[in-house]
Tab-separated table of C-alpha atoms in Angstrom:
chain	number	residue	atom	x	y	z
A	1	UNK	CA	-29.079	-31.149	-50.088
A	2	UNK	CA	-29.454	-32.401	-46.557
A	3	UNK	CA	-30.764	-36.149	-45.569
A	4	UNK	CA	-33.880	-34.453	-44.546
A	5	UNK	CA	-34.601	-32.536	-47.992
A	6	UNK	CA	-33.471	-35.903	-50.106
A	7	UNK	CA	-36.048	-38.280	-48.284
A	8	UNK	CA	-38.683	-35.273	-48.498
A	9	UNK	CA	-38.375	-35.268	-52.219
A	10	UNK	CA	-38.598	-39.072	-52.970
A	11	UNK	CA	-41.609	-38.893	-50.698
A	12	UNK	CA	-42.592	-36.593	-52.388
A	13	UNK	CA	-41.896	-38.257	-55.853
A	14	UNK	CA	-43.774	-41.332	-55.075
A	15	UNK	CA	-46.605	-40.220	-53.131
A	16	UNK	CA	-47.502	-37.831	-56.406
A	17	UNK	CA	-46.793	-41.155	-58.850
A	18	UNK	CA	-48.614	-43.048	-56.761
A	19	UNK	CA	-50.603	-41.838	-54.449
A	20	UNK	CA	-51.749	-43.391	-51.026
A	21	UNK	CA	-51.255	-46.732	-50.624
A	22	UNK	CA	-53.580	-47.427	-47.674
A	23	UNK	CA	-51.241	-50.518	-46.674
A	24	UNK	CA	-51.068	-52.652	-44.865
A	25	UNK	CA	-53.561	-54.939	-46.543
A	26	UNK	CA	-54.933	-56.519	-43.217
A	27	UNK	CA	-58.760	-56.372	-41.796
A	28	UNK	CA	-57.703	-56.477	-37.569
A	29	UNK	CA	-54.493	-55.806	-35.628
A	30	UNK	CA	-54.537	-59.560	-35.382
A	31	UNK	CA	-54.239	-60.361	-38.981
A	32	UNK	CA	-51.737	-57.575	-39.543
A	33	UNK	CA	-49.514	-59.588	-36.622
A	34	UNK	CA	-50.214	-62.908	-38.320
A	35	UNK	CA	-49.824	-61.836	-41.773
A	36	UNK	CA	-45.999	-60.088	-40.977
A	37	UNK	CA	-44.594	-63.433	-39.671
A	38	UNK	CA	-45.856	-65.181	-42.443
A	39	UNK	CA	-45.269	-62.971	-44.953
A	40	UNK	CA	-41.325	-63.614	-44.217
A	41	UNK	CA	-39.179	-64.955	-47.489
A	42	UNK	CA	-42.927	-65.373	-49.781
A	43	UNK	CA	-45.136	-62.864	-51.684
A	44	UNK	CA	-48.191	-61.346	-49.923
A	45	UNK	CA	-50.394	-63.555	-52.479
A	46	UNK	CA	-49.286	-66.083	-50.872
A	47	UNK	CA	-49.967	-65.246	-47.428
A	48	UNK	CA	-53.386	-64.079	-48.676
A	49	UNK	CA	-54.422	-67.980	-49.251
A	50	UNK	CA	-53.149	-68.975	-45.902
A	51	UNK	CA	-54.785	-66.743	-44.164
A	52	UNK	CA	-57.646	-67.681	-46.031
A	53	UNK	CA	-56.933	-71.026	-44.843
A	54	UNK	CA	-57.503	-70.268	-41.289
A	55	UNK	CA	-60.304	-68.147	-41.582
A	56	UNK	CA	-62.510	-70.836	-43.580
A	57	UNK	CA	-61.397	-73.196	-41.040
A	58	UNK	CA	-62.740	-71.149	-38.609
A	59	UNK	CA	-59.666	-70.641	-36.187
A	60	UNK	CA	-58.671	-67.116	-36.890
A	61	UNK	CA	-58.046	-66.254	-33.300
A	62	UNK	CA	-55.158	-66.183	-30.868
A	63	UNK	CA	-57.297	-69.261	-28.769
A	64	UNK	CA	-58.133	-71.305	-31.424
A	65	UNK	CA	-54.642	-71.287	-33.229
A	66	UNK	CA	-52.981	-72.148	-30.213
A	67	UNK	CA	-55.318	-75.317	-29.171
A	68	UNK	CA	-54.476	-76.482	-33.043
A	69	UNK	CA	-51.927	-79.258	-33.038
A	70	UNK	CA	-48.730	-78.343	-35.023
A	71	UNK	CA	-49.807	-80.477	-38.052
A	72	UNK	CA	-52.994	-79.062	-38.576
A	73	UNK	CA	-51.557	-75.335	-38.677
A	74	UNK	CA	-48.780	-76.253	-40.446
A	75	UNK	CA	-50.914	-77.286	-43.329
A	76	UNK	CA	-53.087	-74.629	-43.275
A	77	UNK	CA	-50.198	-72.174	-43.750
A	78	UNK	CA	-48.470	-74.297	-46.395
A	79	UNK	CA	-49.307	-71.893	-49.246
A	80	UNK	CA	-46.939	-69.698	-47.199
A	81	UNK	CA	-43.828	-71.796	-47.712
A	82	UNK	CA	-41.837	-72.619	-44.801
A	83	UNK	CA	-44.622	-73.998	-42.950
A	84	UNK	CA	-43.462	-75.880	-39.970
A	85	UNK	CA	-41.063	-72.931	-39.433
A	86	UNK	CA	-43.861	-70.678	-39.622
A	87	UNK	CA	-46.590	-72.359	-37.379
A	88	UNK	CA	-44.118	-72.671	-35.176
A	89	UNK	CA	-43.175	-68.914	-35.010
A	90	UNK	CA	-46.716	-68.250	-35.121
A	91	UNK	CA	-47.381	-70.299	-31.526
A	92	UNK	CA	-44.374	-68.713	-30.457
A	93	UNK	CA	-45.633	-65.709	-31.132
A	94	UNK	CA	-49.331	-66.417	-29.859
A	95	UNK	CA	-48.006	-67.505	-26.208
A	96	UNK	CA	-46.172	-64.004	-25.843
A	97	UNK	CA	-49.577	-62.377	-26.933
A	98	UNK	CA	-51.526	-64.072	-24.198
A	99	UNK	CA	-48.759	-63.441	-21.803
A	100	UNK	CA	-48.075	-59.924	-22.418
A	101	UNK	CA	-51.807	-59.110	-22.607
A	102	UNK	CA	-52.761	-59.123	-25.742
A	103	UNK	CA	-53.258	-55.892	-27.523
A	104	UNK	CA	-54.299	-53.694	-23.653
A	105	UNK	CA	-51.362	-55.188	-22.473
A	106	UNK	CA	-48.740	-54.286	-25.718
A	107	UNK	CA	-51.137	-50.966	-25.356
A	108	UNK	CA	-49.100	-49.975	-22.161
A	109	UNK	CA	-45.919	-50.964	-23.472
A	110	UNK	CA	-43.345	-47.879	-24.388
A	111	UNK	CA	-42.567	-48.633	-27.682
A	112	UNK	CA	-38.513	-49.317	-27.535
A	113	UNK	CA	-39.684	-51.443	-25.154
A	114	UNK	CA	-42.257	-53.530	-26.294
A	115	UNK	CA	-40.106	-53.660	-29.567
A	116	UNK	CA	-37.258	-55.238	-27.292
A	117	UNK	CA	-39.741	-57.692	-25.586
A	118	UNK	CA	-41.114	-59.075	-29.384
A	119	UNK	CA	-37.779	-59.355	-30.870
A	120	UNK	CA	-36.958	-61.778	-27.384
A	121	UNK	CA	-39.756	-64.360	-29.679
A	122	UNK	CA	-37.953	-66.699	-31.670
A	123	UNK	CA	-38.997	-66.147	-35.203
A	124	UNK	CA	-39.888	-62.640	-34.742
A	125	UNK	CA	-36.684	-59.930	-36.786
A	126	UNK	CA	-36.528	-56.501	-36.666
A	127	UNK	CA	-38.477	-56.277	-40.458
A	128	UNK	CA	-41.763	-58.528	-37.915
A	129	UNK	CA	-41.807	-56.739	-35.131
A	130	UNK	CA	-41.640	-53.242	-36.791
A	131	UNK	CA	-44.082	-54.152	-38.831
A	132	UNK	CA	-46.501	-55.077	-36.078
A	133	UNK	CA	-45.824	-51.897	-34.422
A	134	UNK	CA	-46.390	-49.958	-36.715
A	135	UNK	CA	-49.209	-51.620	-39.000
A	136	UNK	CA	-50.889	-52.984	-35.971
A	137	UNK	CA	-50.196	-50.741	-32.987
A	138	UNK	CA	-49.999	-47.232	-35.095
A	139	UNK	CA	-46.366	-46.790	-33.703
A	140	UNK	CA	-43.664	-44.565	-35.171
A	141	UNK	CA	-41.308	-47.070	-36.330
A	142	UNK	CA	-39.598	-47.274	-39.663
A	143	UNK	CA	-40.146	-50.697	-41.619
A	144	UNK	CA	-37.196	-51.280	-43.444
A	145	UNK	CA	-37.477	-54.507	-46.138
A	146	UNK	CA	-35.523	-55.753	-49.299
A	147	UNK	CA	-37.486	-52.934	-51.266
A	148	UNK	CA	-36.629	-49.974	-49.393
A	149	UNK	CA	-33.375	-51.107	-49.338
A	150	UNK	CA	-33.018	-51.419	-53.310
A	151	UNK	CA	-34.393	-48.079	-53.406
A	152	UNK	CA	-32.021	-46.967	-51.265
A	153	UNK	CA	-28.995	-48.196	-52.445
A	154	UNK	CA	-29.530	-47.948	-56.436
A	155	UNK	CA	-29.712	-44.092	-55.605
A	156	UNK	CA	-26.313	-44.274	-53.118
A	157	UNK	CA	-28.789	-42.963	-50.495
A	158	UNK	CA	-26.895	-45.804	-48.070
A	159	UNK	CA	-24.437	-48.436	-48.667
A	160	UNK	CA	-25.370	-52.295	-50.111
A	161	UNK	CA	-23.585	-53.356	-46.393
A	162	UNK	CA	-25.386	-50.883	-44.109
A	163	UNK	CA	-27.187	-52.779	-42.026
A	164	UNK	CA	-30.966	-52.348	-40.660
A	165	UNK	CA	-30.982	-49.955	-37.321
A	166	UNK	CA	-28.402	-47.811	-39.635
A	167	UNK	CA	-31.204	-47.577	-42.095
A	168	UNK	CA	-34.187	-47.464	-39.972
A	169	UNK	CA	-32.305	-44.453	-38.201
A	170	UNK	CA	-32.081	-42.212	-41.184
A	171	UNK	CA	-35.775	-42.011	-41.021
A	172	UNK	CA	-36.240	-41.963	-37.624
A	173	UNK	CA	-33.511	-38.924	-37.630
A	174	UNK	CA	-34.975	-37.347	-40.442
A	175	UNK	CA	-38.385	-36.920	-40.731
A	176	UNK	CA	-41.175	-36.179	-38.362
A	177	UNK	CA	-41.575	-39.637	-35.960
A	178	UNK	CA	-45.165	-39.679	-37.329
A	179	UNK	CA	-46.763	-43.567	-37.716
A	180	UNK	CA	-48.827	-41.932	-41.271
A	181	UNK	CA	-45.888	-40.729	-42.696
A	182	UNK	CA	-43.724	-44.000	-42.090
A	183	UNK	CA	-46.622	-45.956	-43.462
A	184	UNK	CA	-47.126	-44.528	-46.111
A	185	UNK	CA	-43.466	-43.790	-46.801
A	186	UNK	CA	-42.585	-47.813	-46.815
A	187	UNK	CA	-45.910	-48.699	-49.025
A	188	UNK	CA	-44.600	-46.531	-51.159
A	189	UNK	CA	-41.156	-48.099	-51.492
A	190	UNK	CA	-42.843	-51.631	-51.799
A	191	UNK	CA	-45.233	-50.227	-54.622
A	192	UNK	CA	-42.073	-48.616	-56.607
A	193	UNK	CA	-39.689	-51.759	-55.966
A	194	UNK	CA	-42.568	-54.274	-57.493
A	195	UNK	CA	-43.409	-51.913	-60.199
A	196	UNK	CA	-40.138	-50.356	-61.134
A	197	UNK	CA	-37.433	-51.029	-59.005
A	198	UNK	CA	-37.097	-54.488	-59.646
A	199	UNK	CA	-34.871	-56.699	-58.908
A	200	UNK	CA	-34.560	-57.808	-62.137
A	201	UNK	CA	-35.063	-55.775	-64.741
A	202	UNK	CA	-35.136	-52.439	-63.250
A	203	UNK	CA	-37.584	-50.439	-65.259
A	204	UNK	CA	-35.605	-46.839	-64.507
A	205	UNK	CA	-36.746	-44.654	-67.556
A	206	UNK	CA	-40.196	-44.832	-66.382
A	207	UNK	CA	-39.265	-44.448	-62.593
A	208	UNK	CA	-40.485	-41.287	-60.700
A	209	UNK	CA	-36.709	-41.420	-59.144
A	210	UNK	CA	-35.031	-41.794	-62.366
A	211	UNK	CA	-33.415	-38.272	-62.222
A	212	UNK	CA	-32.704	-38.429	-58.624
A	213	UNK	CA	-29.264	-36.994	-58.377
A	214	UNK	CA	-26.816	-38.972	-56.645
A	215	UNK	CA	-25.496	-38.874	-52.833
A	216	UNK	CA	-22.590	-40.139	-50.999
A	217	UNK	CA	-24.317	-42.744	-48.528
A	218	UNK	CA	-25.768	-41.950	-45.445
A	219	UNK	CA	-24.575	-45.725	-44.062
């Protein structure tokens, strides 16, 4: 069975388990960016509150958050963890918003490109800025995260050392370069890897891949 024909058939698998996912679980392009740097190394629950946190406080915007002095954000994204890292990475991020344009400006970005240009912001991986272009920007990148990569390597698909362009390639190579289908493709991964695919206590009777056959890995 071809790369192709595997990844088909766990989409397959999970989207009939599961159904759609309609993820990511932000209201604007502007949360979505927000939300994927502080959702680094802490559950989405978490992010939820801080979030909340700057909404109640009135400065959910790209202006207001960057005429806040680094205290003030800082402890409004505590629930978060990591805060001064992350208010930090979010200013970072913020001044490379207003300079590139905001969304019209990342609008006329080509997409390698503009992935290049937000990886250059300190704080900002690979996992951040894929998952601003493609939860955010509709753009046909693959988001690769610890879940898709438990999937993936519990069923030999790739290698515990394969890094993440090797991964992100396999779907880039191997199925249509569609934004919908990546989306819903990683949602799907996060659902089974907090449901069944645990870390702990892998729950692999009741898994939809349980009788996935094994492959030598891809990477």
């Amino acid at each position: 069975m071809s790369t192709s024909e595997v990844l088909t058939q766990i989409f397959q698998r999970l989207f009939s388990a599961y159904g759609p996912q309609h993820w990511w679980p932000g209201d604007t392009p502007f949360e979505v960016c927000i939300g994927a740097i502080l959702t680094q190394n802490t559950s989405w629950v978490n992010v939820e509150r801080a979030i909340e946190n700057l909404k109640k406080r009135g400065v959910f915007d790209p202006d207001s958050l960057l005429e806040m002095d680094h205290e003030d954000l800082a402890a409004l994204v505590r629930p978060a963890g990591y805060f001064n890292q992350k208010a930090r990475k979010i200013r970072d991020f913020l001044i490379w918003f207003k300079e590139i344009g905001g969304f019209e400006g990342m609008e006329q970005v080509e997409t390698s490109a503009l992935r290049e240009s937000l990886l250059s912001v300190r704080g900002i991986g690979p996992e951040t800025a894929d998952s601003i272009l493609l939860y955010a920007l509709g753009r046909p990148v693959f988001v690769v995260d610890a879940y898709t990569m438990r999937v993936l390597v519990r069923h030999d698909i790739v290698g515990p050392d394969a890094d993440y362009e090797a991964v992100q390639s396999i779907f880039h190579d191997n199925l249509p370069r569609e934004p919908q289908i990546f989306n819903e493709f990683h949602a799907l991964f996060v659902r089974l890897g907090k449901t069944k695919c645990r870390r702990r206590g892998p729950l692999c009777e009741d898994c939809p891949l349980h009788d996935l056959p094994g492959y030598p890995p891809v990477v």
